[in-house]
Amino acid sequence: GNSVTQMEGPVTLSEEAFLTINCTYTATGYPSLFWYVQYPGEGLQLLLKATKADDKGSNKGFEATYRKETTSFHLEKGSVQVSDSAVYFCALVSGGGADGLTFGKGTHLIIQP
Amino acid sequence: NAGVMQNPRHLVRRRGQEARLRCSPMKGHSHVYWYRQLPEEGLKFMVYLQKENIIDESGMPKERFSAEFPKEGPSILRIQQVVRGDSAAYFCASSPRGVSYEQYFGPGTRLTVT
């Protein structure tokens, strides 16, 4: 079956630091990959996505590259801000199945001024 | 364009009562998904519905849980005879087409069973 593994949190960084949140996956077929962000008390918002190998998703300064050879989709940002503090979820969906998104457990990011 | 709407946002039920959670998808979206988020865990897929059809309910507990998406009106997730372990955040998502497309999430319903 499908699974997603994320680095454990919380991750605490200072403002303007470089961010990497690791994500690896196992899946049947060729999945689409996503990063979602959840702010306190809110639902999930799609941050970025990639639908095939070597695609790079990007949004709001965040980037992630679909690496089929290492089955990874690590999230990066060059300079984080306090407003980036949230929980980040890596997720996938198999191309041919009707089984919904498979999520990692989430990584709580805390940015200190 | 209004986003996915869920109500109520917070729901408190005593053990043994029924909980009804509602989800109105985004305009033009005909596919609805329900997920459950237990404390300190990620979201787990429960069920995928189209109008008047359950497409995949592989993530639904076998007993007490049911879901529907009628031709008119919101999707409903029903939990009968709730127990403390049902306490969680329940999120609904919608998409214009099937599972390979982007899913847009609602704000969630936080169910507390006392």
XYZ file of C-alpha atoms in Angstrom:
227
model
C 0.000 0.000 0.000
C 0.869 3.668 -0.098
C 2.728 5.410 2.710
C 4.424 8.731 3.417
C 7.184 9.328 5.951
C 8.092 12.808 7.179
C 10.769 13.989 9.545
C 9.589 14.257 13.106
C 9.028 17.675 14.606
C 8.853 20.151 16.009
C 11.423 21.916 13.877
C 12.521 25.233 15.386
C 14.403 27.768 13.279
C 15.317 31.411 13.472
C 13.845 33.898 11.018
C 15.691 33.969 7.666
C 17.144 30.480 8.177
C 17.116 27.832 5.427
C 14.393 25.222 5.745
C 14.328 21.581 4.679
C 11.550 19.177 5.658
C 12.222 15.659 4.427
C 9.539 13.497 2.871
C 9.854 10.017 1.382
C 7.135 7.788 0.035
C 6.189 4.328 -1.133
C 3.443 3.975 -3.690
C 2.089 1.834 -6.469
C 2.347 3.240 -9.947
C 3.238 6.867 -10.494
C 1.753 9.010 -7.750
C 1.162 12.730 -7.663
C 2.856 14.432 -4.697
C 1.677 17.352 -2.589
C 2.636 19.561 0.311
C -0.186 20.955 2.425
C 0.081 23.527 5.221
C -2.199 23.792 8.245
C -2.293 26.950 10.359
C -3.642 26.708 13.923
C -7.376 26.057 14.033
C -7.721 25.930 10.263
C -8.059 23.367 7.514
C -5.337 22.320 5.120
C -4.223 24.539 2.279
C -2.467 23.188 -0.769
C 1.044 24.648 -0.825
C 2.500 23.008 -3.934
C 2.338 19.872 -6.023
C 4.209 17.791 -8.610
C 2.614 15.207 -10.853
C 5.571 13.452 -12.506
C 9.243 12.683 -11.967
C 11.624 15.663 -11.961
C 8.751 18.150 -11.727
C 9.399 21.008 -9.320
C 6.463 22.485 -7.444
C 6.846 25.988 -6.047
C 4.750 28.564 -4.227
C 5.367 31.438 -1.787
C 9.118 30.786 -1.812
C 8.706 27.070 -1.034
C 9.965 24.423 -3.462
C 9.936 20.643 -3.730
C 11.236 18.363 -6.504
C 9.710 14.980 -7.339
C 12.646 12.545 -7.158
C 11.587 9.135 -8.420
C 15.013 7.535 -7.946
C 15.059 8.358 -4.224
C 11.236 8.351 -3.799
C 11.476 11.744 -2.120
C 9.724 15.119 -2.202
C 11.619 17.296 0.266
C 10.250 20.767 1.033
C 12.701 23.688 1.011
C 12.640 27.439 1.530
C 15.629 29.738 1.394
C 14.611 32.225 4.082
C 11.758 31.468 6.470
C 9.537 34.025 8.186
C 7.642 33.936 11.474
C 4.426 33.693 9.443
C 5.595 30.321 8.052
C 5.036 28.742 11.473
C 2.497 25.968 10.875
C 2.183 22.210 10.420
C 3.306 20.895 7.036
C 1.969 17.665 5.558
C 3.435 15.695 2.688
C 0.857 13.665 0.771
C 0.413 11.521 -2.304
C -2.334 10.101 -4.439
C -1.928 7.132 -6.762
C -2.745 7.879 -10.348
C -5.080 4.996 -10.917
C -6.734 4.436 -7.585
C -9.761 5.868 -5.836
C -8.335 5.814 -2.355
C -7.941 9.484 -1.472
C -4.789 11.219 -0.344
C -2.250 9.413 1.838
C -0.682 11.812 4.338
C 2.441 11.848 6.422
C 2.045 12.599 10.122
C 2.949 16.241 9.673
C 5.900 18.373 10.748
C 5.322 21.255 13.145
C 7.510 24.195 12.114
C 8.222 26.977 14.615
C 10.002 30.120 13.418
C 11.408 32.392 16.103
C 12.040 36.105 15.482
C -16.030 31.735 -5.003
C -16.757 30.341 -1.571
C -14.502 27.576 -0.394
C -15.456 24.249 1.114
C -17.807 24.812 4.021
C -18.208 22.573 7.018
C -20.550 22.833 9.942
C -20.623 22.806 12.771
C -17.028 23.853 13.461
C -17.191 22.389 16.943
C -19.483 19.605 18.124
C -19.766 18.132 21.587
C -21.607 14.852 22.068
C -22.052 12.532 25.022
C -21.195 8.882 24.614
C -23.981 7.030 22.821
C -25.354 10.057 20.971
C -25.275 10.594 17.222
C -23.004 13.092 15.471
C -23.852 14.592 12.067
C -21.168 16.499 10.226
C -21.979 18.503 7.105
C -19.858 19.477 4.148
C -20.754 21.740 1.239
C -18.198 21.401 -1.578
C -16.882 24.265 -3.617
C -19.159 25.417 -6.397
C -18.745 23.208 -9.434
C -17.127 20.362 -7.467
C -18.895 17.034 -7.596
C -16.363 14.902 -5.681
C -16.177 14.883 -1.881
C -13.681 13.219 0.460
C -13.783 12.817 4.226
C -10.661 12.543 6.396
C -10.140 12.100 10.123
C -7.276 13.648 12.081
C -6.612 12.099 15.444
C -4.460 13.967 17.978
C -0.744 13.948 17.071
C -1.428 12.122 13.807
C -1.804 12.968 10.168
C -5.033 12.806 8.260
C -6.487 9.425 7.400
C -8.729 8.938 4.388
C -12.214 7.710 5.229
C -14.495 7.857 2.204
C -14.778 9.250 -1.319
C -18.193 10.147 -2.744
C -19.720 11.560 -5.859
C -23.289 12.754 -6.063
C -25.523 9.879 -4.880
C -22.646 7.374 -5.032
C -20.040 6.051 -2.641
C -16.930 5.431 -4.724
C -14.515 4.212 -2.066
C -15.208 3.674 1.628
C -12.123 1.599 2.381
C -11.102 3.941 5.210
C -14.428 3.946 7.022
C -14.806 1.984 10.258
C -17.069 -0.980 9.618
C -19.635 -0.035 12.234
C -21.414 3.162 13.349
C -20.013 5.344 10.531
C -21.854 6.215 7.324
C -21.623 8.895 4.664
C -23.837 10.228 1.925
C -23.763 12.893 -0.754
C -27.323 13.396 -2.002
C -28.324 14.915 -5.286
C -29.306 18.094 -3.460
C -27.687 19.432 -0.333
C -24.444 18.860 1.524
C -22.522 15.679 2.135
C -23.191 14.176 5.561
C -20.865 12.090 7.706
C -22.873 10.338 10.406
C -21.446 8.674 13.475
C -23.906 6.686 15.535
C -23.461 5.839 19.225
C -20.288 7.892 19.537
C -17.459 6.772 21.812
C -14.547 8.734 23.269
C -12.225 7.376 20.593
C -14.269 9.183 17.942
C -13.014 12.523 19.286
C -11.024 14.018 16.416
C -11.033 16.665 13.735
C -12.986 15.636 10.661
C -12.075 17.326 7.409
C -13.950 17.385 4.165
C -12.306 18.091 0.811
C -13.730 18.546 -2.653
C -12.401 18.407 -6.189
C -13.882 19.070 -9.611
C -12.983 15.592 -10.815
C -11.417 12.392 -9.494
C -8.647 11.606 -7.048
C -5.759 12.693 -9.239
C -6.871 16.304 -9.071
C -6.291 18.892 -6.389
C -8.430 18.577 -3.312
C -9.563 21.704 -1.478
C -10.126 21.333 2.226
C -12.717 22.798 4.535
C -11.900 24.177 7.999
C -12.911 20.950 9.718
C -15.326 19.914 12.436
C -13.799 19.230 15.817
C -15.807 16.518 17.532
C -15.459 16.050 21.265
C -17.133 13.086 22.922
C -17.598 13.449 26.665
